[in-house]
PDB file of C-alpha atoms in Angstrom:
ATOM      1  CA  MET A 288     -18.576-230.495 -57.490  1.00 54.00           C
ATOM      2  CA  ARG A 289     -18.173-234.286 -57.761  1.00 51.00           C
ATOM      3  CA  ARG A 290     -14.555-233.918 -58.923  1.00 51.00           C
ATOM      4  CA  ARG A 291     -13.891-231.567 -56.011  1.00 49.00           C
ATOM      5  CA  ARG A 292     -15.272-234.141 -53.580  1.00 47.00           C
ATOM      6  CA  TRP A 293     -12.921-236.825 -54.935  1.00 46.00           C
ATOM      7  CA  ILE A 294      -9.929-234.505 -54.779  1.00 45.00           C
ATOM      8  CA  ILE A 295     -10.776-233.716 -51.149  1.00 44.00           C
ATOM      9  CA  ALA A 296     -11.360-237.396 -50.385  1.00 48.00           C
ATOM     10  CA  GLY A 297      -8.008-238.359 -51.875  1.00 50.00           C
ATOM     11  CA  ALA A 298      -6.131-235.651 -49.977  1.00 49.00           C
ATOM     12  CA  VAL A 299      -7.715-236.469 -46.628  1.00 50.00           C
ATOM     13  CA  ALA A 300      -7.419-240.214 -47.163  1.00 49.00           C
ATOM     14  CA  GLY A 301      -3.712-239.736 -47.842  1.00 51.00           C
ATOM     15  CA  MET A 302      -3.308-237.997 -44.507  1.00 44.00           C
ATOM     16  CA  LEU A 303      -5.250-240.815 -42.827  1.00 45.00           C
ATOM     17  CA  GLY A 304      -3.169-243.514 -44.483  1.00 47.00           C
ATOM     18  CA  LEU A 305      -6.030-245.148 -46.380  1.00 44.00           C
ATOM     19  CA  SER A 306      -5.248-247.408 -49.343  1.00 44.00           C
ATOM     20  CA  VAL A 307      -6.679-246.853 -52.818  1.00 37.00           C
ATOM     21  CA  VAL A 308      -9.367-249.429 -52.038  1.00 40.00           C
ATOM     22  CA  GLY A 309     -10.007-247.741 -48.707  1.00 46.00           C
ATOM     23  CA  VAL A 310     -10.508-244.426 -50.464  1.00 42.00           C
ATOM     24  CA  ALA A 311     -13.025-245.954 -52.844  1.00 38.00           C
ATOM     25  CA  VAL A 312     -15.026-247.406 -49.982  1.00 45.00           C
ATOM     26  CA  ALA A 313     -14.740-244.481 -47.601  1.00 54.00           C
ATOM     27  CA  ALA A 314     -14.718-241.644 -50.145  1.00 71.00           C
ATOM     28  CA  PRO A 315     -18.175-240.194 -49.423  1.00 84.00           C
ATOM     29  CA  ALA A 316     -17.604-240.130 -45.668  1.00 89.00           C
ATOM     30  CA  VAL A 317     -14.017-238.880 -45.952  1.00 88.00           C
ATOM     31  CA  ALA A 318     -14.951-236.139 -48.381  1.00 88.00           C
ATOM     32  CA  ALA A 319     -18.018-235.147 -46.353  1.00 92.00           C
ATOM     33  CA  VAL A 320     -15.932-234.804 -43.211  1.00 92.00           C
ATOM     34  CA  ALA A 321     -13.342-232.733 -45.058  1.00 89.00           C
ATOM     35  CA  CYS A 322     -15.929-230.504 -46.745  1.00 91.00           C
ATOM     36  CA  PRO A 323     -19.355-230.723 -45.056  1.00 94.00           C
ATOM     37  CA  GLN A 324     -20.598-227.745 -47.060  1.00 94.00           C
ATOM     38  CA  CYS A 325     -19.957-229.710 -50.274  1.00 92.00           C
ATOM     39  CA  TYR A 326     -22.641-232.116 -49.065  1.00 94.00           C
ATOM     40  CA  GLY A 327     -25.177-229.491 -48.066  1.00 96.00           C
ATOM     41  CA  LEU A 328     -24.307-229.289 -44.377  1.00 97.00           C
ATOM     42  CA  SER A 329     -24.082-225.966 -42.535  1.00 97.00           C
ATOM     43  CA  SER A 330     -21.693-225.109 -39.738  1.00 97.00           C
ATOM     44  CA  LEU A 331     -23.344-224.629 -36.343  1.00 97.00           C
ATOM     45  CA  GLY A 332     -20.021-223.871 -34.666  1.00 95.00           C
ATOM     46  CA  ASP A 333     -17.878-226.003 -32.357  1.00 94.00           C
ATOM     47  CA  GLY A 334     -17.148-228.492 -35.145  1.00 96.00           C
ATOM     48  CA  VAL A 335     -20.814-229.419 -35.615  1.00 98.00           C
ATOM     49  CA  TYR A 336     -22.348-229.487 -39.113  1.00 98.00           C
ATOM     50  CA  ALA A 337     -25.995-230.217 -39.834  1.00 98.00           C
ATOM     51  CA  GLU A 338     -28.340-230.499 -42.761  1.00 98.00           C
ATOM     52  CA  VAL A 339     -30.753-228.172 -40.963  1.00 96.00           C
ATOM     53  CA  ASP A 340     -29.478-224.939 -39.434  1.00 94.00           C
ATOM     54  CA  ASP A 341     -30.839-225.630 -35.943  1.00 94.00           C
ATOM     55  CA  ASP A 342     -28.853-224.695 -32.852  1.00 94.00           C
ATOM     56  CA  THR A 343     -30.603-227.513 -30.974  1.00 96.00           C
ATOM     57  CA  TYR A 344     -28.133-229.878 -32.617  1.00 97.00           C
ATOM     58  CA  ARG A 345     -25.138-227.950 -31.343  1.00 96.00           C
ATOM     59  CA  ARG A 346     -26.526-227.961 -27.796  1.00 97.00           C
ATOM     60  CA  MET A 347     -27.264-231.677 -28.080  1.00 98.00           C
ATOM     61  CA  ILE A 348     -23.666-232.423 -29.056  1.00 98.00           C
ATOM     62  CA  ALA A 349     -22.401-230.203 -26.231  1.00 97.00           C
ATOM     63  CA  ALA A 350     -24.454-232.257 -23.758  1.00 98.00           C
ATOM     64  CA  ALA A 351     -23.181-235.522 -25.267  1.00 98.00           C
ATOM     65  CA  ASN A 352     -19.613-234.264 -25.041  1.00 98.00           C
ATOM     66  CA  GLN A 353     -20.203-233.462 -21.377  1.00 98.00           C
ATOM     67  CA  ARG A 354     -21.327-237.042 -20.699  1.00 98.00           C
ATOM     68  CA  VAL A 355     -18.067-238.349 -22.119  1.00 98.00           C
ATOM     69  CA  ALA A 356     -15.990-235.743 -20.290  1.00 98.00           C
ATOM     70  CA  SER A 357     -17.729-236.556 -16.996  1.00 98.00           C
ATOM     71  CA  PHE A 358     -16.865-240.238 -17.349  1.00 98.00           C
ATOM     72  CA  TYR A 359     -13.217-239.696 -18.267  1.00 97.00           C
ATOM     73  CA  GLY A 360     -12.594-236.547 -16.271  1.00 97.00           C
ATOM     74  CA  GLY A 361     -11.957-234.570 -19.465  1.00 97.00           C
ATOM     75  CA  ARG A 362     -11.656-234.954 -23.227  1.00 96.00           C
ATOM     76  CA  THR A 363      -8.727-235.734 -25.493  1.00 97.00           C
ATOM     77  CA  SER A 364     -10.612-236.138 -28.783  1.00 97.00           C
ATOM     78  CA  SER A 365     -12.416-233.434 -30.728  1.00 96.00           C
ATOM     79  CA  PRO A 366     -14.074-235.112 -33.712  1.00 97.00           C
ATOM     80  CA  ARG A 367     -16.029-233.238 -36.347  1.00 97.00           C
ATOM     81  CA  VAL A 368     -19.760-234.062 -36.134  1.00 98.00           C
ATOM     82  CA  LEU A 369     -22.032-234.406 -39.173  1.00 98.00           C
ATOM     83  CA  ILE A 370     -25.793-234.575 -38.535  1.00 98.00           C
ATOM     84  CA  CYS A 371     -28.393-235.455 -41.143  1.00 98.00           C
ATOM     85  CA  SER A 372     -32.118-234.841 -40.745  1.00 97.00           C
ATOM     86  CA  THR A 373     -33.048-236.938 -43.811  1.00 98.00           C
ATOM     87  CA  THR A 374     -32.021-240.412 -44.928  1.00 97.00           C
ATOM     88  CA  ASP A 375     -31.047-239.051 -48.349  1.00 97.00           C
ATOM     89  CA  CYS A 376     -28.467-236.824 -46.670  1.00 97.00           C
ATOM     90  CA  TYR A 377     -27.139-239.662 -44.536  1.00 97.00           C
ATOM     91  CA  HIS A 378     -26.719-241.995 -47.493  1.00 96.00           C
ATOM     92  CA  ARG A 379     -25.106-239.203 -49.496  1.00 95.00           C
ATOM     93  CA  ILE A 380     -22.367-238.737 -46.896  1.00 95.00           C
ATOM     94  CA  GLY A 381     -21.652-242.465 -46.757  1.00 94.00           C
ATOM     95  CA  GLY A 382     -24.016-243.688 -44.034  1.00 95.00           C
ATOM     96  CA  GLY A 383     -26.041-246.897 -44.087  1.00 94.00           C
ATOM     97  CA  ALA A 384     -28.804-248.397 -41.964  1.00 93.00           C
ATOM     98  CA  GLU A 385     -27.111-247.626 -38.627  1.00 95.00           C
ATOM     99  CA  LYS A 386     -28.170-244.738 -36.369  1.00 96.00           C
ATOM    100  CA  GLY A 387     -24.681-243.322 -36.331  1.00 96.00           C
ATOM    101  CA  GLN A 388     -21.039-244.213 -36.739  1.00 96.00           C
ATOM    102  CA  ALA A 389     -17.681-243.041 -35.490  1.00 96.00           C
ATOM    103  CA  LEU A 390     -14.883-242.618 -38.025  1.00 94.00           C
ATOM    104  CA  ARG A 391     -11.841-243.465 -35.949  1.00 92.00           C
ATOM    105  CA  THR A 392     -10.888-240.348 -33.931  1.00 95.00           C
ATOM    106  CA  TRP A 393     -11.615-237.701 -36.507  1.00 92.00           C
ATOM    107  CA  ALA A 394     -15.395-237.625 -37.005  1.00 96.00           C
ATOM    108  CA  LEU A 395     -18.798-239.075 -36.351  1.00 96.00           C
ATOM    109  CA  MET A 396     -21.936-239.087 -38.462  1.00 98.00           C
ATOM    110  CA  LEU A 397     -25.488-239.200 -37.131  1.00 98.00           C
ATOM    111  CA  SER A 398     -28.551-240.293 -39.075  1.00 98.00           C
ATOM    112  CA  PRO A 399     -32.033-238.838 -38.503  1.00 98.00           C
ATOM    113  CA  ALA A 400     -32.764-241.742 -36.132  1.00 97.00           C
ATOM    114  CA  GLY A 401     -29.480-241.167 -34.271  1.00 97.00           C
ATOM    115  CA  ALA A 402     -29.635-237.407 -33.827  1.00 97.00           C
ATOM    116  CA  ASP A 403     -30.090-237.474 -30.083  1.00 96.00           C
ATOM    117  CA  GLU A 404     -27.857-237.010 -27.049  1.00 98.00           C
ATOM    118  CA  THR A 405     -27.548-240.689 -26.144  1.00 98.00           C
ATOM    119  CA  ILE A 406     -26.536-241.923 -29.593  1.00 98.00           C
ATOM    120  CA  ALA A 407     -24.173-238.974 -30.004  1.00 98.00           C
ATOM    121  CA  ALA A 408     -22.549-239.752 -26.644  1.00 98.00           C
ATOM    122  CA  HIS A 409     -22.190-243.405 -27.672  1.00 98.00           C
ATOM    123  CA  GLU A 410     -20.304-242.501 -30.843  1.00 98.00           C
ATOM    124  CA  LEU A 411     -18.239-239.837 -29.074  1.00 98.00           C
ATOM    125  CA  ALA A 412     -17.287-242.478 -26.506  1.00 98.00           C
ATOM    126  CA  HIS A 413     -15.838-244.566 -29.344  1.00 98.00           C
ATOM    127  CA  THR A 414     -13.684-241.691 -30.619  1.00 98.00           C
ATOM    128  CA  GLU A 415     -12.525-240.836 -27.106  1.00 98.00           C
ATOM    129  CA  LEU A 416     -11.489-244.403 -26.306  1.00 98.00           C
ATOM    130  CA  ARG A 417      -9.585-244.736 -29.574  1.00 98.00           C
ATOM    131  CA  GLN A 418      -7.855-241.396 -29.036  1.00 98.00           C
ATOM    132  CA  ARG A 419      -6.771-242.382 -25.532  1.00 98.00           C
ATOM    133  CA  LEU A 420      -5.595-245.837 -26.588  1.00 98.00           C
ATOM    134  CA  GLY A 421      -3.589-244.698 -29.598  1.00 97.00           C
ATOM    135  CA  ASP A 422      -1.745-247.629 -31.168  1.00 96.00           C
ATOM    136  CA  ALA A 423      -3.254-249.993 -28.580  1.00 98.00           C
ATOM    137  CA  ALA A 424      -6.804-249.437 -29.867  1.00 97.00           C
ATOM    138  CA  ASP A 425      -6.899-252.716 -31.795  1.00 95.00           C
ATOM    139  CA  GLN A 426      -6.292-254.652 -28.586  1.00 95.00           C
ATOM    140  CA  VAL A 427      -9.813-253.939 -27.331  1.00 97.00           C
ATOM    141  CA  PRO A 428     -12.425-256.446 -28.568  1.00 97.00           C
ATOM    142  CA  TYR A 429     -15.542-255.067 -30.202  1.00 96.00           C
ATOM    143  CA  TRP A 430     -17.850-256.241 -27.398  1.00 97.00           C
ATOM    144  CA  PHE A 431     -15.905-254.283 -24.774  1.00 98.00           C
ATOM    145  CA  ASN A 432     -15.777-251.222 -27.025  1.00 97.00           C
ATOM    146  CA  GLU A 433     -19.545-251.324 -27.558  1.00 98.00           C
ATOM    147  CA  GLY A 434     -20.365-252.136 -23.936  1.00 98.00           C
ATOM    148  CA  LEU A 435     -18.206-249.272 -22.719  1.00 98.00           C
ATOM    149  CA  ALA A 436     -19.858-246.866 -25.174  1.00 98.00           C
ATOM    150  CA  VAL A 437     -23.265-247.899 -23.798  1.00 98.00           C
ATOM    151  CA  LEU A 438     -21.997-247.401 -20.246  1.00 98.00           C
ATOM    152  CA  VAL A 439     -20.562-243.953 -20.999  1.00 98.00           C
ATOM    153  CA  SER A 440     -23.699-242.833 -22.829  1.00 98.00           C
ATOM    154  CA  GLY A 441     -26.016-244.220 -20.152  1.00 97.00           C
ATOM    155  CA  ASP A 442     -28.292-245.769 -22.782  1.00 98.00           C
ATOM    156  CA  ALA A 443     -31.419-246.849 -20.897  1.00 97.00           C
ATOM    157  CA  ARG A 444     -32.347-249.305 -23.641  1.00 97.00           C
ATOM    158  CA  TYR A 445     -29.468-251.544 -22.588  1.00 98.00           C
ATOM    159  CA  LEU A 446     -28.706-250.641 -18.958  1.00 98.00           C
ATOM    160  CA  ARG A 447     -30.711-249.999 -15.828  1.00 97.00           C
ATOM    161  CA  ALA A 448     -30.419-246.665 -14.026  1.00 95.00           C
ATOM    162  CA  GLU A 449     -27.040-245.607 -12.652  1.00 92.00           C
ATOM    163  CA  ASP A 450     -28.235-245.880  -9.042  1.00 92.00           C
ATOM    164  CA  GLU A 451     -29.170-249.564  -9.490  1.00 93.00           C
ATOM    165  CA  VAL A 452     -26.847-252.061  -7.787  1.00 89.00           C
ATOM    166  CA  ASP A 453     -27.043-254.335 -10.824  1.00 95.00           C
ATOM    167  CA  ARG A 454     -27.482-252.457 -14.081  1.00 97.00           C
ATOM    168  CA  CYS A 455     -27.893-255.563 -16.264  1.00 98.00           C
ATOM    169  CA  ARG A 456     -31.171-255.926 -18.134  1.00 98.00           C
ATOM    170  CA  MET A 457     -30.645-259.662 -18.584  1.00 98.00           C
ATOM    171  CA  PRO A 458     -29.158-262.529 -16.556  1.00 98.00           C
ATOM    172  CA  TYR A 459     -25.385-262.225 -16.439  1.00 98.00           C
ATOM    173  CA  ASP A 460     -24.823-265.829 -17.503  1.00 97.00           C
ATOM    174  CA  GLU A 461     -26.630-265.022 -20.759  1.00 97.00           C
ATOM    175  CA  ALA A 462     -24.845-261.708 -21.207  1.00 98.00           C
ATOM    176  CA  VAL A 463     -21.340-263.113 -20.774  1.00 98.00           C
ATOM    177  CA  ARG A 464     -21.705-265.230 -23.909  1.00 97.00           C
ATOM    178  CA  VAL A 465     -20.977-262.053 -25.828  1.00 97.00           C
ATOM    179  CA  VAL A 466     -17.241-262.500 -25.240  1.00 96.00           C
ATOM    180  CA  GLU A 467     -17.312-265.543 -27.518  1.00 94.00           C
ATOM    181  CA  GLN A 468     -19.098-263.777 -30.371  1.00 91.00           C
ATOM    182  CA  SER A 469     -17.392-262.335 -33.420  1.00 87.00           C
ATOM    183  CA  ARG A 470     -18.240-258.877 -34.710  1.00 89.00           C
ATOM    184  CA  ASP A 471     -20.193-260.261 -37.654  1.00 88.00           C
ATOM    185  CA  GLN A 472     -22.484-262.085 -35.216  1.00 86.00           C
ATOM    186  CA  ALA A 473     -23.509-258.846 -33.525  1.00 88.00           C
ATOM    187  CA  THR A 474     -27.224-258.047 -33.187  1.00 92.00           C
ATOM    188  CA  GLU A 475     -29.241-255.512 -31.223  1.00 92.00           C
ATOM    189  CA  ARG A 476     -29.119-257.926 -28.270  1.00 96.00           C
ATOM    190  CA  THR A 477     -25.319-257.770 -28.385  1.00 96.00           C
ATOM    191  CA  TYR A 478     -25.390-254.216 -27.046  1.00 97.00           C
ATOM    192  CA  MET A 479     -27.398-255.317 -24.007  1.00 98.00           C
ATOM    193  CA  GLN A 480     -25.076-258.250 -23.401  1.00 98.00           C
ATOM    194  CA  ALA A 481     -21.937-256.153 -23.779  1.00 98.00           C
ATOM    195  CA  ALA A 482     -23.299-253.362 -21.599  1.00 98.00           C
ATOM    196  CA  CYS A 483     -24.100-255.853 -18.846  1.00 98.00           C
ATOM    197  CA  VAL A 484     -20.636-257.441 -18.889  1.00 98.00           C
ATOM    198  CA  VAL A 485     -18.719-254.156 -19.076  1.00 98.00           C
ATOM    199  CA  SER A 486     -20.834-252.429 -16.421  1.00 98.00           C
ATOM    200  CA  ARG A 487     -20.364-255.402 -14.078  1.00 97.00           C
ATOM    201  CA  TRP A 488     -16.594-255.421 -14.695  1.00 98.00           C
ATOM    202  CA  ALA A 489     -16.263-251.657 -14.241  1.00 97.00           C
ATOM    203  CA  GLY A 490     -18.379-251.696 -11.093  1.00 96.00           C
ATOM    204  CA  GLU A 491     -16.265-254.410  -9.524  1.00 96.00           C
ATOM    205  CA  GLN A 492     -12.974-252.739 -10.513  1.00 96.00           C
ATOM    206  CA  GLY A 493     -13.703-249.186  -9.385  1.00 94.00           C
ATOM    207  CA  GLY A 494     -15.805-247.507 -12.092  1.00 96.00           C
ATOM    208  CA  PRO A 495     -14.374-244.982 -14.562  1.00 97.00           C
ATOM    209  CA  ALA A 496     -10.998-245.101 -12.796  1.00 97.00           C
ATOM    210  CA  ALA A 497     -10.719-248.772 -13.744  1.00 97.00           C
ATOM    211  CA  VAL A 498     -11.219-247.884 -17.401  1.00 98.00           C
ATOM    212  CA  SER A 499      -8.501-245.247 -17.190  1.00 98.00           C
ATOM    213  CA  ARG A 500      -6.119-247.787 -15.607  1.00 98.00           C
ATOM    214  CA  LEU A 501      -6.950-250.274 -18.329  1.00 98.00           C
ATOM    215  CA  ILE A 502      -6.125-247.711 -21.004  1.00 98.00           C
ATOM    216  CA  ASP A 503      -2.802-246.887 -19.346  1.00 98.00           C
ATOM    217  CA  ASP A 504      -1.910-250.563 -19.062  1.00 98.00           C
ATOM    218  CA  LEU A 505      -2.777-251.278 -22.684  1.00 98.00           C
ATOM    219  CA  ARG A 506      -0.704-248.328 -23.850  1.00 98.00           C
ATOM    220  CA  ALA A 507       2.149-249.716 -21.757  1.00 98.00           C
ATOM    221  CA  GLY A 508       2.038-252.930 -23.780  1.00 97.00           C
ATOM    222  CA  LYS A 509       0.012-255.212 -21.534  1.00 97.00           C
ATOM    223  CA  SER A 510      -2.465-257.698 -22.978  1.00 97.00           C
ATOM    224  CA  PHE A 511      -6.233-257.166 -22.822  1.00 98.00           C
ATOM    225  CA  PRO A 512      -7.010-260.791 -21.876  1.00 96.00           C
ATOM    226  CA  ASP A 513      -4.538-260.537 -18.998  1.00 97.00           C
ATOM    227  CA  LEU A 514      -6.133-257.316 -17.758  1.00 97.00           C
ATOM    228  CA  VAL A 515      -9.832-258.047 -18.202  1.00 97.00           C
ATOM    229  CA  ARG A 516     -10.789-261.449 -16.879  1.00 93.00           C
ATOM    230  CA  ILE A 517     -14.469-262.225 -17.431  1.00 90.00           C
TER     231      ILE A 517
END
């Protein structure tokens, strides 16, 4: 079984353009996405695989997908979803201490703590943005990517209700410092800061339509700093 996993990992990694080092690092996740059953996950249909055969998970992912589709007016990505109900499962498929993670455009993994609609929508928002941006994906700074994912998912931990005039849960002058942070400086507070800045920008620019325009402009070769002035 272990040899089969590595063969699968190597084949899929080749299609994804990963280096030998990349395969070594990503092998569990790559192989698990390629063969969920090899890691003890069962198909629930619609590209959803879970450690426990519970249709609640499939319905939860359907609701999360709908959140993303409602924001963008449709979907362009269709990632495979792996859901673990135990930490042993999540570590086995390559997960760490996070609640969930998106693997570019092709998959997302959810830990026991992240197996809910909001976290799923957050990770699906990452795959959708990357799919829509294509080769321009690396132009978007991490703080905007994370803030947008919070906005799309409607995560109440980091944003006030949608009908609030100001959705920030902290003073804006504190939140805006996030644009000067590097990814390795990110903390739980970073999500609240990023969500505040992105929600303010989107609200002032026209909501979801502004995000769609930004994506089009980035794909056309324009620069993120020229388009998003904070």
